Amino acid sequence: MLSGLSRLSATLSASTPSAFTPASFSFNSTLWSYQQVRPYRPHTPPQHPEKSFGRSVPVRGYSPAFAYFQLKDILVQSKVRETVRYQEWHESNPEKRRRKRKQADWRSYMEFVKKQVILAKDLAKREKLERENYRDI
């Protein structure tokens, strides 16, 4: 019994990290296995970069729905939505005002862009119609 305890204490003391060395994990060191529990699994890109890169998913063929669900799974695994909700819940009033102001500015900018896109499409349509109608002039 004593030899087992001394062996366990030797493995624990050998696996105890200093400030300059990373923690080493093994099956013998039960102390570190309980302390190193991560609340979420961060998304790590796979070994083949053509499959995915970061939090982006390539759309192959005619299946954007499949790529959407792959991206959704990545975001769920990384807990992006939960993190944002937590940050919004615990933000201070000035940060909340700043965030709301930025959201409002972004909405107004996107409305402006949508109007400009509609005008550009109408102009292109009108030019095409004029070219067809006044071809002989």
mmCIF file of C-alpha atoms in Angstrom:
data_model
loop_
_atom_site.group_PDB
_atom_site.id
_atom_site.type_symbol
_atom_site.label_atom_id
_atom_site.label_comp_id
_atom_site.label_asym_id
_atom_site.label_seq_id
_atom_site.Cartn_x
_atom_site.Cartn_y
_atom_site.Cartn_z
ATOM 1 C CA MET A 1 0.000 0.000 0.000
ATOM 2 C CA LEU A 2 2.767 2.389 0.859
ATOM 3 C CA SER A 3 4.542 1.765 -2.415
ATOM 4 C CA GLY A 4 1.363 2.627 -4.333
ATOM 5 C CA LEU A 5 0.957 5.915 -2.452
ATOM 6 C CA SER A 6 4.574 6.859 -2.924
ATOM 7 C CA ARG A 7 4.298 6.069 -6.636
ATOM 8 C CA LEU A 8 1.141 8.229 -6.873
ATOM 9 C CA SER A 9 2.778 11.113 -5.016
ATOM 10 C CA ALA A 10 5.840 10.829 -7.263
ATOM 11 C CA THR A 11 3.678 11.044 -10.375
ATOM 12 C CA LEU A 12 1.748 13.997 -8.923
ATOM 13 C CA SER A 13 4.897 15.875 -7.982
ATOM 14 C CA ALA A 14 6.429 15.092 -11.366
ATOM 15 C CA SER A 15 3.327 16.284 -13.196
ATOM 16 C CA THR A 16 2.847 19.465 -11.143
ATOM 17 C CA PRO A 17 3.525 22.325 -13.565
ATOM 18 C CA SER A 18 5.660 25.322 -12.805
ATOM 19 C CA ALA A 19 5.003 28.812 -14.096
ATOM 20 C CA PHE A 20 7.208 28.173 -17.110
ATOM 21 C CA THR A 21 6.244 24.650 -18.154
ATOM 22 C CA PRO A 22 2.854 23.585 -19.502
ATOM 23 C CA ALA A 23 0.751 21.185 -17.479
ATOM 24 C CA SER A 24 1.217 17.560 -18.460
ATOM 25 C CA PHE A 25 -1.858 15.375 -18.359
ATOM 26 C CA SER A 26 -1.799 11.661 -17.708
ATOM 27 C CA PHE A 27 -4.145 9.034 -16.395
ATOM 28 C CA ASN A 28 -2.203 8.809 -13.140
ATOM 29 C CA SER A 29 -2.624 12.442 -12.192
ATOM 30 C CA THR A 30 -6.248 12.561 -11.121
ATOM 31 C CA LEU A 31 -5.716 15.941 -9.487
ATOM 32 C CA TRP A 32 -5.206 17.738 -12.797
ATOM 33 C CA SER A 33 -7.891 15.826 -14.658
ATOM 34 C CA TYR A 34 -10.600 17.185 -12.351
ATOM 35 C CA GLN A 35 -9.300 20.760 -12.360
ATOM 36 C CA GLN A 36 -8.887 21.079 -16.124
ATOM 37 C CA VAL A 37 -12.545 20.833 -17.123
ATOM 38 C CA ARG A 38 -13.388 23.171 -20.000
ATOM 39 C CA PRO A 39 -16.891 24.646 -20.167
ATOM 40 C CA TYR A 40 -16.992 24.384 -23.950
ATOM 41 C CA ARG A 41 -15.136 22.780 -26.815
ATOM 42 C CA PRO A 42 -13.500 25.426 -29.006
ATOM 43 C CA HIS A 43 -13.747 24.894 -32.719
ATOM 44 C CA THR A 44 -10.457 23.651 -34.073
ATOM 45 C CA PRO A 45 -10.033 23.602 -37.828
ATOM 46 C CA PRO A 46 -9.509 20.156 -39.319
ATOM 47 C CA GLN A 47 -6.227 19.007 -40.799
ATOM 48 C CA HIS A 48 -7.460 19.515 -44.368
ATOM 49 C CA PRO A 49 -7.949 23.251 -45.003
ATOM 50 C CA GLU A 50 -10.217 22.671 -48.002
ATOM 51 C CA LYS A 51 -12.911 21.316 -45.657
ATOM 52 C CA SER A 52 -13.137 24.212 -43.238
ATOM 53 C CA PHE A 53 -11.067 27.149 -42.081
ATOM 54 C CA GLY A 54 -11.795 28.717 -38.706
ATOM 55 C CA ARG A 55 -15.509 29.317 -38.360
ATOM 56 C CA SER A 56 -16.178 29.228 -42.091
ATOM 57 C CA VAL A 57 -17.600 26.351 -44.078
ATOM 58 C CA PRO A 58 -17.234 25.977 -47.852
ATOM 59 C CA VAL A 59 -20.372 25.477 -49.918
ATOM 60 C CA ARG A 60 -19.846 22.592 -52.308
ATOM 61 C CA GLY A 61 -22.091 21.878 -55.243
ATOM 62 C CA TYR A 62 -25.674 22.999 -54.868
ATOM 63 C CA SER A 63 -26.040 22.339 -51.157
ATOM 64 C CA PRO A 64 -25.953 25.572 -49.156
ATOM 65 C CA ALA A 65 -28.302 24.019 -46.570
ATOM 66 C CA PHE A 66 -25.692 21.401 -45.673
ATOM 67 C CA ALA A 67 -23.041 24.105 -45.248
ATOM 68 C CA TYR A 68 -25.464 26.127 -43.112
ATOM 69 C CA PHE A 69 -26.032 23.210 -40.749
ATOM 70 C CA GLN A 70 -22.286 22.541 -40.568
ATOM 71 C CA LEU A 71 -21.698 26.167 -39.606
ATOM 72 C CA LYS A 72 -24.530 25.991 -37.087
ATOM 73 C CA ASP A 73 -22.929 22.929 -35.472
ATOM 74 C CA ILE A 74 -19.577 24.725 -35.260
ATOM 75 C CA LEU A 75 -21.182 27.749 -33.593
ATOM 76 C CA VAL A 76 -23.099 25.557 -31.145
ATOM 77 C CA GLN A 77 -19.926 23.676 -30.202
ATOM 78 C CA SER A 78 -18.043 26.939 -29.686
ATOM 79 C CA LYS A 79 -20.947 28.388 -27.645
ATOM 80 C CA VAL A 80 -20.873 31.668 -29.523
ATOM 81 C CA ARG A 81 -24.515 32.555 -28.934
ATOM 82 C CA GLU A 82 -24.364 31.699 -25.220
ATOM 83 C CA THR A 83 -21.221 33.788 -24.791
ATOM 84 C CA VAL A 84 -22.780 36.806 -26.501
ATOM 85 C CA ARG A 85 -25.942 36.527 -24.416
ATOM 86 C CA TYR A 86 -23.882 36.282 -21.231
ATOM 87 C CA GLN A 87 -21.849 39.338 -22.207
ATOM 88 C CA GLU A 88 -24.991 41.311 -23.044
ATOM 89 C CA TRP A 89 -26.608 40.323 -19.758
ATOM 90 C CA HIS A 90 -23.641 41.472 -17.673
ATOM 91 C CA GLU A 91 -22.697 44.605 -19.600
ATOM 92 C CA SER A 92 -22.741 48.012 -17.993
ATOM 93 C CA ASN A 93 -25.106 50.793 -19.044
ATOM 94 C CA PRO A 94 -22.568 52.778 -21.123
ATOM 95 C CA GLU A 95 -21.583 49.610 -22.991
ATOM 96 C CA LYS A 96 -25.245 48.820 -23.592
ATOM 97 C CA ARG A 97 -25.913 52.312 -24.957
ATOM 98 C CA ARG A 98 -22.856 52.072 -27.194
ATOM 99 C CA ARG A 99 -23.935 48.661 -28.509
ATOM 100 C CA LYS A 100 -27.500 49.864 -29.164
ATOM 101 C CA ARG A 101 -26.212 52.972 -30.947
ATOM 102 C CA LYS A 102 -23.923 50.872 -33.152
ATOM 103 C CA GLN A 103 -26.797 48.525 -33.975
ATOM 104 C CA ALA A 104 -29.014 51.463 -34.915
ATOM 105 C CA ASP A 105 -26.256 52.981 -37.061
ATOM 106 C CA TRP A 106 -25.752 49.648 -38.804
ATOM 107 C CA ARG A 107 -29.489 49.303 -39.482
ATOM 108 C CA SER A 108 -29.690 52.778 -41.007
ATOM 109 C CA TYR A 109 -26.580 52.113 -43.103
ATOM 110 C CA MET A 110 -28.039 48.839 -44.398
ATOM 111 C CA GLU A 111 -31.307 50.593 -45.290
ATOM 112 C CA PHE A 112 -29.305 53.168 -47.254
ATOM 113 C CA VAL A 113 -27.372 50.409 -49.045
ATOM 114 C CA LYS A 114 -30.591 48.561 -49.912
ATOM 115 C CA LYS A 115 -32.046 51.733 -51.440
ATOM 116 C CA GLN A 116 -28.864 52.298 -53.450
ATOM 117 C CA VAL A 117 -28.940 48.705 -54.723
ATOM 118 C CA ILE A 118 -32.574 49.113 -55.802
ATOM 119 C CA LEU A 119 -31.687 52.362 -57.621
ATOM 120 C CA ALA A 120 -28.719 50.710 -59.354
ATOM 121 C CA LYS A 121 -30.853 47.764 -60.487
ATOM 122 C CA ASP A 122 -33.539 50.141 -61.788
ATOM 123 C CA LEU A 123 -30.901 52.142 -63.656
ATOM 124 C CA ALA A 124 -29.477 48.985 -65.233
ATOM 125 C CA LYS A 125 -32.983 47.890 -66.235
ATOM 126 C CA ARG A 126 -33.694 51.310 -67.747
ATOM 127 C CA GLU A 127 -30.408 51.311 -69.687
ATOM 128 C CA LYS A 128 -31.175 47.874 -71.079
ATOM 129 C CA LEU A 129 -34.650 48.985 -72.140
ATOM 130 C CA GLU A 130 -33.256 52.151 -73.758
ATOM 131 C CA ARG A 131 -30.678 50.133 -75.678
ATOM 132 C CA GLU A 132 -33.408 47.850 -76.998
ATOM 133 C CA ASN A 133 -35.798 50.664 -77.889
ATOM 134 C CA TYR A 134 -33.314 53.131 -79.364
ATOM 135 C CA ARG A 135 -31.084 50.658 -81.172
ATOM 136 C CA ASP A 136 -31.725 52.244 -84.564
ATOM 137 C CA ILE A 137 -30.906 55.829 -83.634
#
